[in-house]
Amino acid sequence: SGKDIATPTRTREVLEKYGFSFKKSLGQNFLIDTNILHNIVDAAHLDKSRAVIEIGPGIGALTEQLCRAAGRVIAIEIDQRLLPILGDTLAPYDNVEVVHGDVLELDLAALFRDKLKGYEKVSVVANLPYYVTTPILMKLLEERLPLENIVVMIQKEVAERIAAKPGTKDYGSLSVAAQFYAETEVAMVVPASVFIPRPNVDSAVIRLKIRDVPPVEVEEEGLFFRVVRACFAQRRKTLLNNLMSGLFDKTRKEEVIQMLADLGIEPSRRGETLSIEEFAQLANEAVRRQL
Ligand code: SAM
């Protein structure tokens, strides 16, 4: 509608009224295109029975659309200068609460308990600050919060790594971690022209549909992720060399070779060719053989 925050005119008005200057160090690139916002909100499949956590509301461009689509919105913003602005722009909505803080420091489980009681389906929807995309996503996934979807605007390159399949150059430990916790899908690629100021990288919206159970059975999750990281540590090295230099005791090389043979995994393969199932087999077998 004409009253949307996310139009170039309204955004400039708000920024001028408050004398706001962008902080590059906080990844402040605000959205000024309502079509993009509608697409993001649609990808999250919201309704009034659902709640949303937004990370980095800025001046409220996306927040406002979330308030219209969801039952409740909790928006976490690190920049104190934005709090009075949000008080102003979000005044028409009574289903939103702005929490001042760094999302990486906040106790999100407590936030669920204190502020989202009664909501069974909670999603994270955000245009993320690009300097901390990966730590934020890993925190959301690893804390096993009862989330339904994570729908976020991030760098296109990171979105491609998250959704990458085995054997591709983008496939890495981030792909395995994300796909272990969620079904991943690049929802759309977004041009730099929909932000002010324009970011220097291309952007994309990624949707992570959180899994109820992981796609593979893993006996020791910590070891599984150590195996994955070791296998990707040096891309030009073989699987065996990466495992021996980054994970297993060097005196037990023969046993590792035997284990790979028993699993039918060629030791000369590169880590990036292994599927999540193969990483899981490797980790589970290493537990059994006490390697
Ligand atoms: N949602 C707004 C929009 O789409 O126009 C702003 C998005 S902007 C890319 C990222 C926002 O995240 C900024 O408002 C920034 O201040 C905030 N931010 C940066 N680091 C943060 C952190 N660690 N915790 C919470 N918010 C953060």
Short mmCIF file of N, CA, C and O in Angstrom, two decimals, residues 111-223:
data_model
loop_
_atom_site.label_atom_id
_atom_site.label_comp_id
_atom_site.label_asym_id
_atom_site.label_seq_id
_atom_site.Cartn_x
_atom_site.Cartn_y
_atom_site.Cartn_z
N LEU A 111 14.07 -16.59 25.11
CA LEU A 111 13.16 -15.73 24.35
C LEU A 111 11.91 -16.50 23.91
O LEU A 111 10.78 -16.00 23.97
N PHE A 112 12.12 -17.75 23.49
CA PHE A 112 10.97 -18.61 23.14
C PHE A 112 10.05 -18.78 24.34
O PHE A 112 8.84 -18.65 24.24
N ARG A 113 10.66 -19.10 25.50
CA ARG A 113 9.87 -19.35 26.71
C ARG A 113 9.11 -18.10 27.14
O ARG A 113 7.94 -18.16 27.48
N ASP A 114 9.80 -16.95 27.13
CA ASP A 114 9.22 -15.74 27.71
C ASP A 114 8.25 -15.03 26.77
O ASP A 114 7.29 -14.42 27.21
N LYS A 115 8.55 -15.06 25.48
CA LYS A 115 7.81 -14.17 24.58
C LYS A 115 6.98 -14.90 23.53
O LYS A 115 6.21 -14.26 22.80
N LEU A 116 7.16 -16.21 23.40
CA LEU A 116 6.44 -16.90 22.32
C LEU A 116 5.60 -18.06 22.84
O LEU A 116 5.29 -19.00 22.11
N LYS A 117 5.25 -17.95 24.09
CA LYS A 117 4.42 -18.99 24.71
C LYS A 117 3.13 -19.16 23.92
O LYS A 117 2.53 -18.19 23.50
N GLY A 118 2.73 -20.41 23.71
CA GLY A 118 1.46 -20.63 23.03
C GLY A 118 1.59 -20.72 21.51
O GLY A 118 0.67 -21.15 20.85
N TYR A 119 2.74 -20.33 20.97
CA TYR A 119 2.94 -20.46 19.51
C TYR A 119 3.70 -21.74 19.21
O TYR A 119 4.84 -21.90 19.62
N GLU A 120 3.04 -22.66 18.51
CA GLU A 120 3.70 -23.92 18.19
C GLU A 120 4.60 -23.77 16.99
O GLU A 120 5.60 -24.46 16.85
N LYS A 121 4.21 -22.89 16.08
CA LYS A 121 5.00 -22.75 14.85
C LYS A 121 5.63 -21.38 14.80
O LYS A 121 4.96 -20.37 14.69
N VAL A 122 6.95 -21.38 14.90
CA VAL A 122 7.71 -20.14 14.89
C VAL A 122 8.74 -20.20 13.77
O VAL A 122 9.41 -21.22 13.58
N SER A 123 8.84 -19.13 13.00
CA SER A 123 9.84 -19.07 11.94
C SER A 123 10.74 -17.88 12.16
O SER A 123 10.36 -16.91 12.80
N VAL A 124 11.95 -17.96 11.60
CA VAL A 124 12.82 -16.79 11.54
C VAL A 124 12.73 -16.24 10.13
O VAL A 124 12.88 -16.99 9.16
N VAL A 125 12.43 -14.97 10.01
CA VAL A 125 12.38 -14.32 8.69
C VAL A 125 13.20 -13.04 8.80
O VAL A 125 12.97 -12.25 9.72
N ALA A 126 14.16 -12.86 7.90
CA ALA A 126 15.05 -11.71 8.06
C ALA A 126 15.81 -11.39 6.79
O ALA A 126 16.02 -12.25 5.94
N ASN A 127 16.19 -10.13 6.70
CA ASN A 127 17.18 -9.69 5.74
C ASN A 127 18.44 -9.53 6.57
O ASN A 127 18.62 -8.54 7.26
N LEU A 128 19.28 -10.57 6.56
CA LEU A 128 20.36 -10.66 7.55
C LEU A 128 21.49 -9.67 7.29
O LEU A 128 21.77 -9.34 6.14
N PRO A 129 22.15 -9.22 8.38
CA PRO A 129 23.39 -8.46 8.21
C PRO A 129 24.47 -9.41 7.66
O PRO A 129 24.77 -10.42 8.28
N TYR A 130 25.00 -9.07 6.49
CA TYR A 130 25.83 -10.04 5.77
C TYR A 130 27.15 -10.38 6.47
O TYR A 130 27.70 -11.45 6.25
N TYR A 131 27.63 -9.48 7.35
CA TYR A 131 28.93 -9.77 7.99
C TYR A 131 28.84 -10.92 8.99
O TYR A 131 29.86 -11.46 9.39
N VAL A 132 27.65 -11.30 9.39
CA VAL A 132 27.51 -12.40 10.35
C VAL A 132 26.52 -13.47 9.90
O VAL A 132 25.97 -14.20 10.73
N THR A 133 26.29 -13.61 8.60
CA THR A 133 25.32 -14.58 8.09
C THR A 133 25.54 -15.99 8.63
O THR A 133 24.64 -16.60 9.20
N THR A 134 26.77 -16.50 8.44
CA THR A 134 27.00 -17.90 8.80
C THR A 134 26.91 -18.15 10.30
O THR A 134 26.23 -19.08 10.72
N PRO A 135 27.55 -17.31 11.16
CA PRO A 135 27.36 -17.55 12.60
C PRO A 135 25.91 -17.49 13.04
O PRO A 135 25.48 -18.28 13.88
N ILE A 136 25.12 -16.58 12.47
CA ILE A 136 23.71 -16.50 12.86
C ILE A 136 22.99 -17.79 12.45
O ILE A 136 22.28 -18.40 13.25
N LEU A 137 23.18 -18.22 11.21
CA LEU A 137 22.48 -19.43 10.75
C LEU A 137 22.91 -20.65 11.56
O LEU A 137 22.07 -21.46 11.96
N MET A 138 24.21 -20.76 11.85
CA MET A 138 24.67 -21.92 12.61
C MET A 138 24.11 -21.90 14.03
O MET A 138 23.74 -22.93 14.57
N LYS A 139 24.02 -20.70 14.61
CA LYS A 139 23.44 -20.62 15.95
C LYS A 139 21.97 -21.07 15.91
O LYS A 139 21.54 -21.88 16.74
N LEU A 140 21.22 -20.58 14.94
CA LEU A 140 19.80 -20.94 14.85
C LEU A 140 19.62 -22.45 14.68
O LEU A 140 18.73 -23.06 15.27
N LEU A 141 20.49 -23.06 13.86
CA LEU A 141 20.35 -24.50 13.59
C LEU A 141 20.85 -25.35 14.76
O LEU A 141 20.19 -26.29 15.18
N GLU A 142 22.03 -24.99 15.29
CA GLU A 142 22.65 -25.85 16.31
C GLU A 142 21.91 -25.81 17.64
O GLU A 142 21.95 -26.77 18.39
N GLU A 143 21.24 -24.70 17.92
CA GLU A 143 20.53 -24.63 19.20
C GLU A 143 19.25 -25.44 19.20
O GLU A 143 18.58 -25.54 20.23
N ARG A 144 18.92 -26.03 18.03
CA ARG A 144 17.75 -26.91 17.97
C ARG A 144 16.50 -26.24 18.50
O ARG A 144 15.72 -26.84 19.25
N LEU A 145 16.32 -24.98 18.16
CA LEU A 145 15.13 -24.26 18.58
C LEU A 145 13.94 -24.86 17.84
O LEU A 145 14.10 -25.38 16.73
N PRO A 146 12.77 -24.82 18.45
CA PRO A 146 11.61 -25.41 17.77
C PRO A 146 11.11 -24.52 16.64
O PRO A 146 10.05 -23.94 16.70
N LEU A 147 11.92 -24.42 15.58
CA LEU A 147 11.58 -23.56 14.45
C LEU A 147 10.93 -24.36 13.33
O LEU A 147 11.22 -25.53 13.14
N GLU A 148 10.05 -23.70 12.59
CA GLU A 148 9.42 -24.32 11.43
C GLU A 148 10.24 -24.03 10.17
O GLU A 148 10.65 -24.92 9.45
N ASN A 149 10.45 -22.74 9.91
CA ASN A 149 11.20 -22.31 8.72
C ASN A 149 12.19 -21.23 9.10
O ASN A 149 11.96 -20.46 10.03
N ILE A 150 13.27 -21.16 8.33
CA ILE A 150 14.15 -20.00 8.37
C ILE A 150 14.16 -19.45 6.94
O ILE A 150 14.58 -20.17 6.02
N VAL A 151 13.66 -18.25 6.76
CA VAL A 151 13.64 -17.65 5.42
C VAL A 151 14.44 -16.37 5.50
O VAL A 151 14.04 -15.41 6.17
N VAL A 152 15.60 -16.35 4.86
CA VAL A 152 16.48 -15.20 5.02
C VAL A 152 17.12 -14.75 3.72
O VAL A 152 17.48 -15.57 2.87
N MET A 153 17.27 -13.44 3.63
CA MET A 153 18.05 -12.83 2.54
C MET A 153 19.50 -12.86 2.95
O MET A 153 19.85 -12.40 4.05
N ILE A 154 20.35 -13.43 2.11
CA ILE A 154 21.79 -13.52 2.42
C ILE A 154 22.57 -13.30 1.12
O ILE A 154 21.98 -13.12 0.06
N GLN A 155 23.90 -13.33 1.21
CA GLN A 155 24.70 -13.24 -0.01
C GLN A 155 24.36 -14.44 -0.89
O GLN A 155 24.28 -15.56 -0.41
N LYS A 156 24.27 -14.19 -2.20
CA LYS A 156 23.93 -15.27 -3.14
C LYS A 156 24.95 -16.41 -3.04
O LYS A 156 24.58 -17.58 -3.06
N GLU A 157 26.21 -16.04 -2.89
CA GLU A 157 27.27 -17.04 -2.84
C GLU A 157 27.08 -17.98 -1.63
O GLU A 157 27.29 -19.19 -1.73
N VAL A 158 26.67 -17.43 -0.51
CA VAL A 158 26.45 -18.25 0.68
C VAL A 158 25.20 -19.12 0.51
O VAL A 158 25.19 -20.30 0.88
N ALA A 159 24.17 -18.55 -0.12
CA ALA A 159 22.95 -19.32 -0.39
C ALA A 159 23.27 -20.53 -1.26
O ALA A 159 22.79 -21.64 -1.03
N GLU A 160 24.14 -20.33 -2.26
CA GLU A 160 24.50 -21.44 -3.14
C GLU A 160 25.31 -22.50 -2.40
O GLU A 160 25.15 -23.70 -2.65
N ARG A 161 26.14 -22.06 -1.47
CA ARG A 161 26.91 -23.05 -0.68
C ARG A 161 25.99 -23.84 0.22
O ARG A 161 26.14 -25.06 0.37
N ILE A 162 25.00 -23.18 0.81
CA ILE A 162 24.07 -23.86 1.72
C ILE A 162 23.29 -24.95 0.99
O ILE A 162 23.09 -26.04 1.50
N ALA A 163 22.86 -24.66 -0.23
CA ALA A 163 21.99 -25.58 -0.96
C ALA A 163 22.77 -26.54 -1.88
O ALA A 163 22.16 -27.35 -2.57
N ALA A 164 24.11 -26.47 -1.86
CA ALA A 164 24.92 -27.22 -2.83
C ALA A 164 24.84 -28.73 -2.63
O ALA A 164 24.70 -29.23 -1.52
N LYS A 165 24.93 -29.45 -3.76
CA LYS A 165 24.90 -30.92 -3.74
C LYS A 165 26.33 -31.47 -3.80
O LYS A 165 27.24 -30.78 -4.30
N PRO A 166 26.53 -32.73 -3.34
CA PRO A 166 27.87 -33.33 -3.38
C PRO A 166 28.47 -33.28 -4.79
O PRO A 166 27.76 -33.39 -5.77
N GLY A 167 29.80 -33.12 -4.84
CA GLY A 167 30.50 -33.14 -6.11
C GLY A 167 30.55 -31.79 -6.80
O GLY A 167 31.14 -31.65 -7.87
N THR A 168 29.93 -30.76 -6.23
CA THR A 168 29.99 -29.42 -6.83
C THR A 168 30.99 -28.58 -6.07
O THR A 168 31.33 -28.87 -4.92
N LYS A 169 31.46 -27.50 -6.70
CA LYS A 169 32.49 -26.69 -6.06
C LYS A 169 31.96 -25.93 -4.83
O LYS A 169 32.71 -25.60 -3.93
N ASP A 170 30.66 -25.70 -4.79
CA ASP A 170 30.08 -24.98 -3.65
C ASP A 170 29.83 -25.86 -2.43
O ASP A 170 29.58 -25.37 -1.34
N TYR A 171 29.87 -27.18 -2.63
CA TYR A 171 29.56 -28.11 -1.54
C TYR A 171 30.67 -28.11 -0.50
O TYR A 171 31.84 -28.28 -0.85
N GLY A 172 30.29 -27.91 0.77
CA GLY A 172 31.30 -27.87 1.83
C GLY A 172 30.66 -28.14 3.17
O GLY A 172 29.50 -28.58 3.25
N SER A 173 31.40 -27.86 4.25
CA SER A 173 30.87 -28.21 5.57
C SER A 173 29.61 -27.41 5.90
O SER A 173 28.74 -27.89 6.61
N LEU A 174 29.48 -26.20 5.33
CA LEU A 174 28.26 -25.43 5.56
C LEU A 174 27.05 -26.11 4.91
O LEU A 174 25.96 -26.17 5.49
N SER A 175 27.25 -26.67 3.71
CA SER A 175 26.16 -27.40 3.03
C SER A 175 25.71 -28.58 3.87
O SER A 175 24.51 -28.81 4.07
N VAL A 176 26.68 -29.36 4.35
CA VAL A 176 26.34 -30.56 5.12
C VAL A 176 25.63 -30.18 6.41
O VAL A 176 24.60 -30.77 6.77
N ALA A 177 26.14 -29.15 7.10
CA ALA A 177 25.52 -28.74 8.36
C ALA A 177 24.08 -28.28 8.11
O ALA A 177 23.14 -28.72 8.78
N ALA A 178 23.89 -27.40 7.13
CA ALA A 178 22.55 -26.87 6.87
C ALA A 178 21.60 -27.99 6.45
O ALA A 178 20.46 -28.07 6.91
N GLN A 179 22.08 -28.90 5.59
CA GLN A 179 21.20 -29.96 5.07
C GLN A 179 20.96 -31.06 6.10
O GLN A 179 20.01 -31.83 5.97
N PHE A 180 21.82 -31.13 7.11
CA PHE A 180 21.58 -32.06 8.20
C PHE A 180 20.38 -31.61 9.02
O PHE A 180 19.56 -32.41 9.44
N TYR A 181 20.26 -30.31 9.23
CA TYR A 181 19.19 -29.78 10.06
C TYR A 181 17.93 -29.40 9.26
O TYR A 181 16.86 -29.26 9.84
N ALA A 182 18.07 -29.17 7.96
CA ALA A 182 16.96 -28.59 7.22
C ALA A 182 16.94 -29.02 5.76
O ALA A 182 17.96 -29.44 5.21
N GLU A 183 15.75 -28.93 5.15
CA GLU A 183 15.66 -29.02 3.70
C GLU A 183 15.93 -27.61 3.18
O GLU A 183 15.34 -26.65 3.66
N THR A 184 16.82 -27.50 2.20
CA THR A 184 17.25 -26.17 1.77
C THR A 184 16.79 -25.89 0.34
O THR A 184 16.74 -26.79 -0.50
N GLU A 185 16.47 -24.62 0.10
CA GLU A 185 15.99 -24.24 -1.23
C GLU A 185 16.29 -22.75 -1.45
O GLU A 185 15.94 -21.93 -0.60
N VAL A 186 16.94 -22.43 -2.57
CA VAL A 186 17.13 -21.02 -2.91
C VAL A 186 15.82 -20.54 -3.50
O VAL A 186 15.39 -20.99 -4.56
N ALA A 187 15.12 -19.64 -2.78
CA ALA A 187 13.79 -19.21 -3.22
C ALA A 187 13.86 -18.20 -4.35
O ALA A 187 13.05 -18.23 -5.26
N MET A 188 14.80 -17.27 -4.29
CA MET A 188 14.97 -16.31 -5.40
C MET A 188 16.28 -15.56 -5.28
O MET A 188 16.84 -15.41 -4.20
N VAL A 189 16.74 -15.10 -6.43
CA VAL A 189 17.94 -14.27 -6.50
C VAL A 189 17.47 -12.83 -6.60
O VAL A 189 16.46 -12.55 -7.25
N VAL A 190 18.17 -11.94 -5.91
CA VAL A 190 17.67 -10.57 -5.75
C VAL A 190 18.74 -9.58 -6.20
O VAL A 190 19.89 -9.68 -5.79
N PRO A 191 18.36 -8.61 -7.04
CA PRO A 191 19.34 -7.62 -7.51
C PRO A 191 19.70 -6.61 -6.42
O PRO A 191 18.89 -6.33 -5.53
N ALA A 192 20.90 -6.02 -6.51
CA ALA A 192 21.38 -5.06 -5.50
C ALA A 192 20.52 -3.80 -5.48
O ALA A 192 20.51 -3.06 -4.50
N SER A 193 19.77 -3.55 -6.56
CA SER A 193 19.01 -2.30 -6.68
C SER A 193 17.84 -2.20 -5.71
O SER A 193 17.26 -1.14 -5.56
N VAL A 194 17.47 -3.29 -5.02
CA VAL A 194 16.34 -3.21 -4.09
C VAL A 194 16.76 -2.79 -2.69
O VAL A 194 15.93 -2.78 -1.78
N PHE A 195 18.04 -2.45 -2.52
CA PHE A 195 18.52 -2.02 -1.20
C PHE A 195 19.06 -0.59 -1.26
O PHE A 195 19.60 -0.17 -2.29
N ILE A 196 18.96 0.14 -0.14
CA ILE A 196 19.82 1.31 0.04
C ILE A 196 20.57 1.16 1.35
O ILE A 196 19.96 0.80 2.35
N PRO A 197 21.88 1.46 1.39
CA PRO A 197 22.71 1.55 0.19
C PRO A 197 22.83 0.18 -0.48
O PRO A 197 22.55 -0.84 0.15
N ARG A 198 23.24 0.18 -1.75
CA ARG A 198 23.37 -1.09 -2.48
C ARG A 198 24.54 -1.90 -1.93
O ARG A 198 25.63 -1.36 -1.78
N PRO A 199 24.32 -3.19 -1.66
CA PRO A 199 25.46 -4.02 -1.24
C PRO A 199 26.38 -4.30 -2.44
O PRO A 199 25.95 -4.17 -3.58
N ASN A 200 27.62 -4.69 -2.14
CA ASN A 200 28.57 -4.97 -3.22
C ASN A 200 28.48 -6.39 -3.74
O ASN A 200 29.26 -6.78 -4.60
N VAL A 201 27.57 -7.17 -3.19
CA VAL A 201 27.46 -8.57 -3.60
C VAL A 201 26.02 -8.83 -4.05
O VAL A 201 25.12 -8.07 -3.72
N ASP A 202 25.85 -9.91 -4.82
CA ASP A 202 24.49 -10.32 -5.18
C ASP A 202 23.85 -10.99 -3.98
O ASP A 202 24.53 -11.55 -3.13
N SER A 203 22.52 -10.95 -3.94
CA SER A 203 21.80 -11.50 -2.80
C SER A 203 20.82 -12.57 -3.26
O SER A 203 20.46 -12.63 -4.43
N ALA A 204 20.39 -13.38 -2.30
CA ALA A 204 19.38 -14.39 -2.60
C ALA A 204 18.59 -14.67 -1.33
O ALA A 204 19.09 -14.45 -0.22
N VAL A 205 17.38 -15.13 -1.51
CA VAL A 205 16.57 -15.54 -0.37
C VAL A 205 16.64 -17.06 -0.30
O VAL A 205 16.38 -17.75 -1.29
N ILE A 206 17.01 -17.56 0.86
CA ILE A 206 17.06 -19.01 1.04
C ILE A 206 16.01 -19.44 2.05
O ILE A 206 15.73 -18.72 3.01
N ARG A 207 15.41 -20.60 1.79
CA ARG A 207 14.43 -21.14 2.73
C ARG A 207 14.98 -22.43 3.31
O ARG A 207 15.36 -23.34 2.56
N LEU A 208 15.04 -22.48 4.64
CA LEU A 208 15.44 -23.71 5.32
C LEU A 208 14.21 -24.24 6.04
O LEU A 208 13.71 -23.60 6.97
N LYS A 209 13.72 -25.37 5.60
CA LYS A 209 12.57 -25.99 6.27
C LYS A 209 13.15 -26.97 7.28
O LYS A 209 13.77 -27.98 6.91
N ILE A 210 12.98 -26.65 8.57
CA ILE A 210 13.65 -27.43 9.61
C ILE A 210 13.09 -28.85 9.66
O ILE A 210 11.88 -29.05 9.64
N ARG A 211 14.00 -29.83 9.70
CA ARG A 211 13.57 -31.24 9.74
C ARG A 211 13.17 -31.64 11.15
O ARG A 211 13.78 -31.20 12.12
N ASP A 212 12.19 -32.53 11.26
CA ASP A 212 11.84 -33.11 12.56
C ASP A 212 12.94 -34.06 13.01
O ASP A 212 13.30 -34.10 14.18
N VAL A 213 13.42 -34.86 12.07
CA VAL A 213 14.54 -35.76 12.37
C VAL A 213 15.60 -35.59 11.28
O VAL A 213 15.26 -35.31 10.13
N PRO A 214 16.87 -35.77 11.64
CA PRO A 214 17.93 -35.63 10.63
C PRO A 214 17.74 -36.66 9.51
O PRO A 214 17.11 -37.69 9.71
N PRO A 215 18.28 -36.40 8.32
CA PRO A 215 18.12 -37.32 7.18
C PRO A 215 18.95 -38.59 7.33
O PRO A 215 18.74 -39.55 6.60
N VAL A 216 19.87 -38.59 8.26
CA VAL A 216 20.72 -39.76 8.50
C VAL A 216 20.82 -39.99 9.99
O VAL A 216 20.71 -39.05 10.78
N GLU A 217 21.04 -41.26 10.37
CA GLU A 217 21.21 -41.52 11.79
C GLU A 217 22.67 -41.33 12.16
O GLU A 217 23.56 -41.92 11.54
N VAL A 218 22.91 -40.50 13.15
CA VAL A 218 24.27 -40.20 13.56
C VAL A 218 24.39 -40.53 15.03
O VAL A 218 23.60 -40.07 15.84
N GLU A 219 25.41 -41.37 15.37
CA GLU A 219 25.54 -41.79 16.76
C GLU A 219 26.13 -40.71 17.65
O GLU A 219 25.66 -40.50 18.76
N GLU A 220 27.17 -40.04 17.14
CA GLU A 220 27.76 -38.94 17.92
C GLU A 220 27.84 -37.71 17.04
O GLU A 220 28.69 -37.63 16.16
N GLU A 221 26.94 -36.77 17.31
CA GLU A 221 26.85 -35.62 16.43
C GLU A 221 28.16 -34.81 16.38
O GLU A 221 28.58 -34.35 15.32
N GLY A 222 28.80 -34.69 17.54
CA GLY A 222 30.05 -33.94 17.59
C GLY A 222 31.09 -34.55 16.66
O GLY A 222 31.74 -33.84 15.88
N LEU A 223 31.22 -35.87 16.71
CA LEU A 223 32.20 -36.55 15.86
C LEU A 223 31.81 -36.43 14.38
O LEU A 223 32.66 -36.20 13.52
#
